[in-house]
Amino acid sequence: MNAVRPLDVSDAATAQAVVVLQREAYAVEAALIGSNGIPALTQSVEAVQAAGEDWLGMSDGEGLLGAVSWRELDVGTVDIHRLIVAPRAFRLGVATALLDALDSRFPDRPMVVSTGRDNAPARRLYERRGFGLVRYREVMPGLWIAELARPAGPGISPG
């Protein structure tokens, strides 16, 4: 596993690798939450490129292992848009490494994230890092998300 590095999704090959990765990762989440309505399952390379998100990623000899994307909101909050890990790398510390890198970029900044309401592994990961439930929201019929937030301060790594 290589170190976390910035990803440039304006590069078509990088954006394509993100699309492949997110389809693999979100297919697992779709099964967990019982909904194929996750927009990233059908997102194009062009949509990833046009999303206006910043990216960090990790790779190995087989390709992209994981990635995290975010936007900075006007209020100084970091809004995590995607945290995706290749199924072959589940439970190997990829998500933790990506979130640690994001925390080191934005120390002492509040963060928000949404995940599938019924995605227990993701919810546990965020809760261990100090995120708390803000609310549940149905974003389309049958697709419920949990909105989580963490106040300003360092993240809590699951060690």
PDB file of C-alpha atoms in Angstrom:
ATOM      1  CA  MET A   1       0.000   0.000   0.000  1.00  0.00           C
ATOM      2  CA  ASN A   2       1.292   3.417  -0.932  1.00  0.00           C
ATOM      3  CA  ALA A   3       0.903   6.592   1.082  1.00  0.00           C
ATOM      4  CA  VAL A   4      -2.113   8.861   0.791  1.00  0.00           C
ATOM      5  CA  ARG A   5      -1.657  11.342  -2.043  1.00  0.00           C
ATOM      6  CA  PRO A   6      -3.726  14.015  -3.791  1.00  0.00           C
ATOM      7  CA  LEU A   7      -5.749  12.810  -6.769  1.00  0.00           C
ATOM      8  CA  ASP A   8      -6.265  14.974  -9.837  1.00  0.00           C
ATOM      9  CA  VAL A   9      -9.629  13.970 -11.274  1.00  0.00           C
ATOM     10  CA  SER A  10      -9.208  16.417 -14.160  1.00  0.00           C
ATOM     11  CA  ASP A  11      -6.989  13.636 -15.540  1.00  0.00           C
ATOM     12  CA  ALA A  12      -9.365  11.275 -17.385  1.00  0.00           C
ATOM     13  CA  ALA A  13      -7.542   8.103 -16.310  1.00  0.00           C
ATOM     14  CA  THR A  14      -7.670   9.137 -12.645  1.00  0.00           C
ATOM     15  CA  ALA A  15     -11.347  10.042 -12.899  1.00  0.00           C
ATOM     16  CA  GLN A  16     -12.041   6.685 -14.568  1.00  0.00           C
ATOM     17  CA  ALA A  17     -10.239   4.887 -11.721  1.00  0.00           C
ATOM     18  CA  VAL A  18     -12.437   6.787  -9.231  1.00  0.00           C
ATOM     19  CA  VAL A  19     -15.596   5.804 -11.143  1.00  0.00           C
ATOM     20  CA  VAL A  20     -14.596   2.122 -11.138  1.00  0.00           C
ATOM     21  CA  LEU A  21     -13.711   2.259  -7.437  1.00  0.00           C
ATOM     22  CA  GLN A  22     -16.890   4.002  -6.376  1.00  0.00           C
ATOM     23  CA  ARG A  23     -19.070   1.567  -8.334  1.00  0.00           C
ATOM     24  CA  GLU A  24     -17.400  -1.347  -6.528  1.00  0.00           C
ATOM     25  CA  ALA A  25     -17.597   0.320  -3.111  1.00  0.00           C
ATOM     26  CA  TYR A  26     -21.118   1.698  -3.433  1.00  0.00           C
ATOM     27  CA  ALA A  27     -22.437  -1.642  -4.725  1.00  0.00           C
ATOM     28  CA  VAL A  28     -21.540  -3.056  -1.289  1.00  0.00           C
ATOM     29  CA  GLU A  29     -23.239  -0.114   0.455  1.00  0.00           C
ATOM     30  CA  ALA A  30     -26.317  -0.499  -1.773  1.00  0.00           C
ATOM     31  CA  ALA A  31     -26.645  -4.105  -0.601  1.00  0.00           C
ATOM     32  CA  LEU A  32     -26.256  -3.028   3.042  1.00  0.00           C
ATOM     33  CA  ILE A  33     -28.886  -0.315   2.862  1.00  0.00           C
ATOM     34  CA  GLY A  34     -31.250  -2.088   0.476  1.00  0.00           C
ATOM     35  CA  SER A  35     -31.249   0.634  -2.188  1.00  0.00           C
ATOM     36  CA  ASN A  36     -29.592   1.006  -5.581  1.00  0.00           C
ATOM     37  CA  GLY A  37     -30.452   4.719  -5.557  1.00  0.00           C
ATOM     38  CA  ILE A  38     -26.935   5.852  -4.628  1.00  0.00           C
ATOM     39  CA  PRO A  39     -26.095   8.415  -7.339  1.00  0.00           C
ATOM     40  CA  ALA A  40     -22.411   7.424  -7.487  1.00  0.00           C
ATOM     41  CA  LEU A  41     -23.381   3.969  -8.776  1.00  0.00           C
ATOM     42  CA  THR A  42     -24.175   5.479 -12.170  1.00  0.00           C
ATOM     43  CA  GLN A  43     -22.008   8.598 -12.166  1.00  0.00           C
ATOM     44  CA  SER A  44     -19.902   9.273 -15.257  1.00  0.00           C
ATOM     45  CA  VAL A  45     -16.267  10.302 -15.499  1.00  0.00           C
ATOM     46  CA  GLU A  46     -17.437  13.745 -16.600  1.00  0.00           C
ATOM     47  CA  ALA A  47     -19.691  14.072 -13.553  1.00  0.00           C
ATOM     48  CA  VAL A  48     -16.814  13.186 -11.215  1.00  0.00           C
ATOM     49  CA  GLN A  49     -14.670  15.776 -12.950  1.00  0.00           C
ATOM     50  CA  ALA A  50     -17.396  18.442 -12.755  1.00  0.00           C
ATOM     51  CA  ALA A  51     -18.301  17.824  -9.089  1.00  0.00           C
ATOM     52  CA  GLY A  52     -15.865  20.416  -7.745  1.00  0.00           C
ATOM     53  CA  GLU A  53     -14.493  18.153  -5.037  1.00  0.00           C
ATOM     54  CA  ASP A  54     -10.913  17.814  -3.825  1.00  0.00           C
ATOM     55  CA  TRP A  55      -9.546  14.274  -3.586  1.00  0.00           C
ATOM     56  CA  LEU A  56      -7.013  12.158  -1.741  1.00  0.00           C
ATOM     57  CA  GLY A  57      -6.341   8.534  -2.607  1.00  0.00           C
ATOM     58  CA  MET A  58      -4.291   5.422  -1.904  1.00  0.00           C
ATOM     59  CA  SER A  59      -3.129   2.827  -4.421  1.00  0.00           C
ATOM     60  CA  ASP A  60      -1.404  -0.511  -4.557  1.00  0.00           C
ATOM     61  CA  GLY A  61      -0.033  -2.601  -7.422  1.00  0.00           C
ATOM     62  CA  GLU A  62      -3.581  -3.395  -8.578  1.00  0.00           C
ATOM     63  CA  GLY A  63      -4.767   0.220  -8.689  1.00  0.00           C
ATOM     64  CA  LEU A  64      -6.772   2.607  -6.568  1.00  0.00           C
ATOM     65  CA  LEU A  65      -7.515   1.159  -3.107  1.00  0.00           C
ATOM     66  CA  GLY A  66      -9.482   4.035  -1.657  1.00  0.00           C
ATOM     67  CA  ALA A  67     -10.296   7.701  -1.971  1.00  0.00           C
ATOM     68  CA  VAL A  68     -11.911  10.518  -0.036  1.00  0.00           C
ATOM     69  CA  SER A  69     -13.384  13.684  -1.498  1.00  0.00           C
ATOM     70  CA  TRP A  70     -14.558  16.867   0.158  1.00  0.00           C
ATOM     71  CA  ARG A  71     -15.553  20.492  -0.244  1.00  0.00           C
ATOM     72  CA  GLU A  72     -14.910  23.329   2.140  1.00  0.00           C
ATOM     73  CA  LEU A  73     -18.131  25.107   3.060  1.00  0.00           C
ATOM     74  CA  ASP A  74     -18.281  28.884   3.509  1.00  0.00           C
ATOM     75  CA  VAL A  75     -18.614  28.480   7.259  1.00  0.00           C
ATOM     76  CA  GLY A  76     -15.219  26.740   7.507  1.00  0.00           C
ATOM     77  CA  THR A  77     -16.691  23.253   7.743  1.00  0.00           C
ATOM     78  CA  VAL A  78     -15.206  20.381   5.763  1.00  0.00           C
ATOM     79  CA  ASP A  79     -17.987  18.479   3.995  1.00  0.00           C
ATOM     80  CA  ILE A  80     -16.846  14.921   3.241  1.00  0.00           C
ATOM     81  CA  HIS A  81     -18.612  13.903   0.041  1.00  0.00           C
ATOM     82  CA  ARG A  82     -17.242  10.411  -0.545  1.00  0.00           C
ATOM     83  CA  LEU A  83     -15.170   7.879   1.316  1.00  0.00           C
ATOM     84  CA  ILE A  84     -14.725   4.868  -0.927  1.00  0.00           C
ATOM     85  CA  VAL A  85     -12.652   1.746  -0.394  1.00  0.00           C
ATOM     86  CA  ALA A  86     -12.173  -1.163  -2.772  1.00  0.00           C
ATOM     87  CA  PRO A  87     -13.832  -4.282  -1.366  1.00  0.00           C
ATOM     88  CA  ARG A  88     -10.463  -6.089  -1.635  1.00  0.00           C
ATOM     89  CA  ALA A  89      -9.107  -3.572   0.910  1.00  0.00           C
ATOM     90  CA  PHE A  90     -11.961  -3.594   3.446  1.00  0.00           C
ATOM     91  CA  ARG A  91     -10.746  -3.618   7.065  1.00  0.00           C
ATOM     92  CA  LEU A  92      -7.110  -2.960   6.101  1.00  0.00           C
ATOM     93  CA  GLY A  93      -6.986   0.600   7.468  1.00  0.00           C
ATOM     94  CA  VAL A  94      -7.498   2.405   4.150  1.00  0.00           C
ATOM     95  CA  ALA A  95     -10.497   4.457   5.312  1.00  0.00           C
ATOM     96  CA  THR A  96      -8.694   5.335   8.535  1.00  0.00           C
ATOM     97  CA  ALA A  97      -5.564   6.438   6.660  1.00  0.00           C
ATOM     98  CA  LEU A  98      -7.633   8.600   4.306  1.00  0.00           C
ATOM     99  CA  LEU A  99      -9.541  10.236   7.163  1.00  0.00           C
ATOM    100  CA  ASP A 100      -6.301  10.733   9.123  1.00  0.00           C
ATOM    101  CA  ALA A 101      -4.833  12.528   6.091  1.00  0.00           C
ATOM    102  CA  LEU A 102      -7.927  14.698   5.804  1.00  0.00           C
ATOM    103  CA  ASP A 103      -7.741  15.529   9.519  1.00  0.00           C
ATOM    104  CA  SER A 104      -4.095  16.517   9.136  1.00  0.00           C
ATOM    105  CA  ARG A 105      -5.032  18.883   6.284  1.00  0.00           C
ATOM    106  CA  PHE A 106      -7.790  20.475   8.350  1.00  0.00           C
ATOM    107  CA  PRO A 107      -6.829  20.289  12.003  1.00  0.00           C
ATOM    108  CA  ASP A 108      -9.372  21.741  14.377  1.00  0.00           C
ATOM    109  CA  ARG A 109     -12.039  22.190  11.689  1.00  0.00           C
ATOM    110  CA  PRO A 110     -15.618  20.941  12.016  1.00  0.00           C
ATOM    111  CA  MET A 111     -16.594  18.192   9.577  1.00  0.00           C
ATOM    112  CA  VAL A 112     -19.847  16.803   8.242  1.00  0.00           C
ATOM    113  CA  VAL A 113     -20.580  13.605   6.332  1.00  0.00           C
ATOM    114  CA  SER A 114     -23.576  11.590   5.154  1.00  0.00           C
ATOM    115  CA  THR A 115     -23.794   7.840   4.761  1.00  0.00           C
ATOM    116  CA  GLY A 116     -26.519   5.297   4.312  1.00  0.00           C
ATOM    117  CA  ARG A 117     -28.673   5.126   7.449  1.00  0.00           C
ATOM    118  CA  ASP A 118     -28.272   1.351   7.497  1.00  0.00           C
ATOM    119  CA  ASN A 119     -24.557   1.281   6.656  1.00  0.00           C
ATOM    120  CA  ALA A 120     -23.461   0.155  10.119  1.00  0.00           C
ATOM    121  CA  PRO A 121     -19.733  -0.226   9.311  1.00  0.00           C
ATOM    122  CA  ALA A 122     -19.482   3.348   8.004  1.00  0.00           C
ATOM    123  CA  ARG A 123     -21.532   4.742  10.881  1.00  0.00           C
ATOM    124  CA  ARG A 124     -19.270   2.980  13.419  1.00  0.00           C
ATOM    125  CA  LEU A 125     -16.140   4.330  11.697  1.00  0.00           C
ATOM    126  CA  TYR A 126     -17.395   7.910  11.846  1.00  0.00           C
ATOM    127  CA  GLU A 127     -18.676   7.566  15.409  1.00  0.00           C
ATOM    128  CA  ARG A 128     -15.249   6.309  16.554  1.00  0.00           C
ATOM    129  CA  ARG A 129     -13.811   9.469  15.024  1.00  0.00           C
ATOM    130  CA  GLY A 130     -16.078  11.750  17.049  1.00  0.00           C
ATOM    131  CA  PHE A 131     -18.945  12.231  14.593  1.00  0.00           C
ATOM    132  CA  GLY A 132     -22.449  12.275  16.028  1.00  0.00           C
ATOM    133  CA  LEU A 133     -25.820  11.802  14.393  1.00  0.00           C
ATOM    134  CA  VAL A 134     -27.506  15.036  13.341  1.00  0.00           C
ATOM    135  CA  ARG A 135     -30.551  13.535  11.632  1.00  0.00           C
ATOM    136  CA  TYR A 136     -31.900  10.915   9.253  1.00  0.00           C
ATOM    137  CA  ARG A 137     -33.179  12.130   5.913  1.00  0.00           C
ATOM    138  CA  GLU A 138     -34.943  10.401   3.036  1.00  0.00           C
ATOM    139  CA  VAL A 139     -33.188  11.803  -0.052  1.00  0.00           C
ATOM    140  CA  MET A 140     -35.369   9.884  -2.502  1.00  0.00           C
ATOM    141  CA  PRO A 141     -38.087   7.308  -1.959  1.00  0.00           C
ATOM    142  CA  GLY A 142     -36.538   4.422  -0.059  1.00  0.00           C
ATOM    143  CA  LEU A 143     -33.041   5.964   0.210  1.00  0.00           C
ATOM    144  CA  TRP A 144     -32.352   7.099   3.763  1.00  0.00           C
ATOM    145  CA  ILE A 145     -29.117   8.719   4.863  1.00  0.00           C
ATOM    146  CA  ALA A 146     -27.647   9.533   8.229  1.00  0.00           C
ATOM    147  CA  GLU A 147     -26.165  13.013   8.453  1.00  0.00           C
ATOM    148  CA  LEU A 148     -23.302  13.156  10.940  1.00  0.00           C
ATOM    149  CA  ALA A 149     -21.173  16.033  12.231  1.00  0.00           C
ATOM    150  CA  ARG A 150     -18.051  16.479  14.300  1.00  0.00           C
ATOM    151  CA  PRO A 151     -17.302  19.767  16.018  1.00  0.00           C
ATOM    152  CA  ALA A 152     -13.986  21.548  15.564  1.00  0.00           C
ATOM    153  CA  GLY A 153     -11.143  19.562  17.092  1.00  0.00           C
ATOM    154  CA  PRO A 154      -8.879  16.700  16.200  1.00  0.00           C
ATOM    155  CA  GLY A 155     -10.395  13.481  14.910  1.00  0.00           C
ATOM    156  CA  ILE A 156     -10.357  10.371  17.004  1.00  0.00           C
ATOM    157  CA  SER A 157      -8.494   7.594  15.261  1.00  0.00           C
ATOM    158  CA  PRO A 158      -9.773   4.125  16.029  1.00  0.00           C
ATOM    159  CA  GLY A 159      -6.208   3.135  16.890  1.00  0.00           C
TER     160      GLY A 159
END
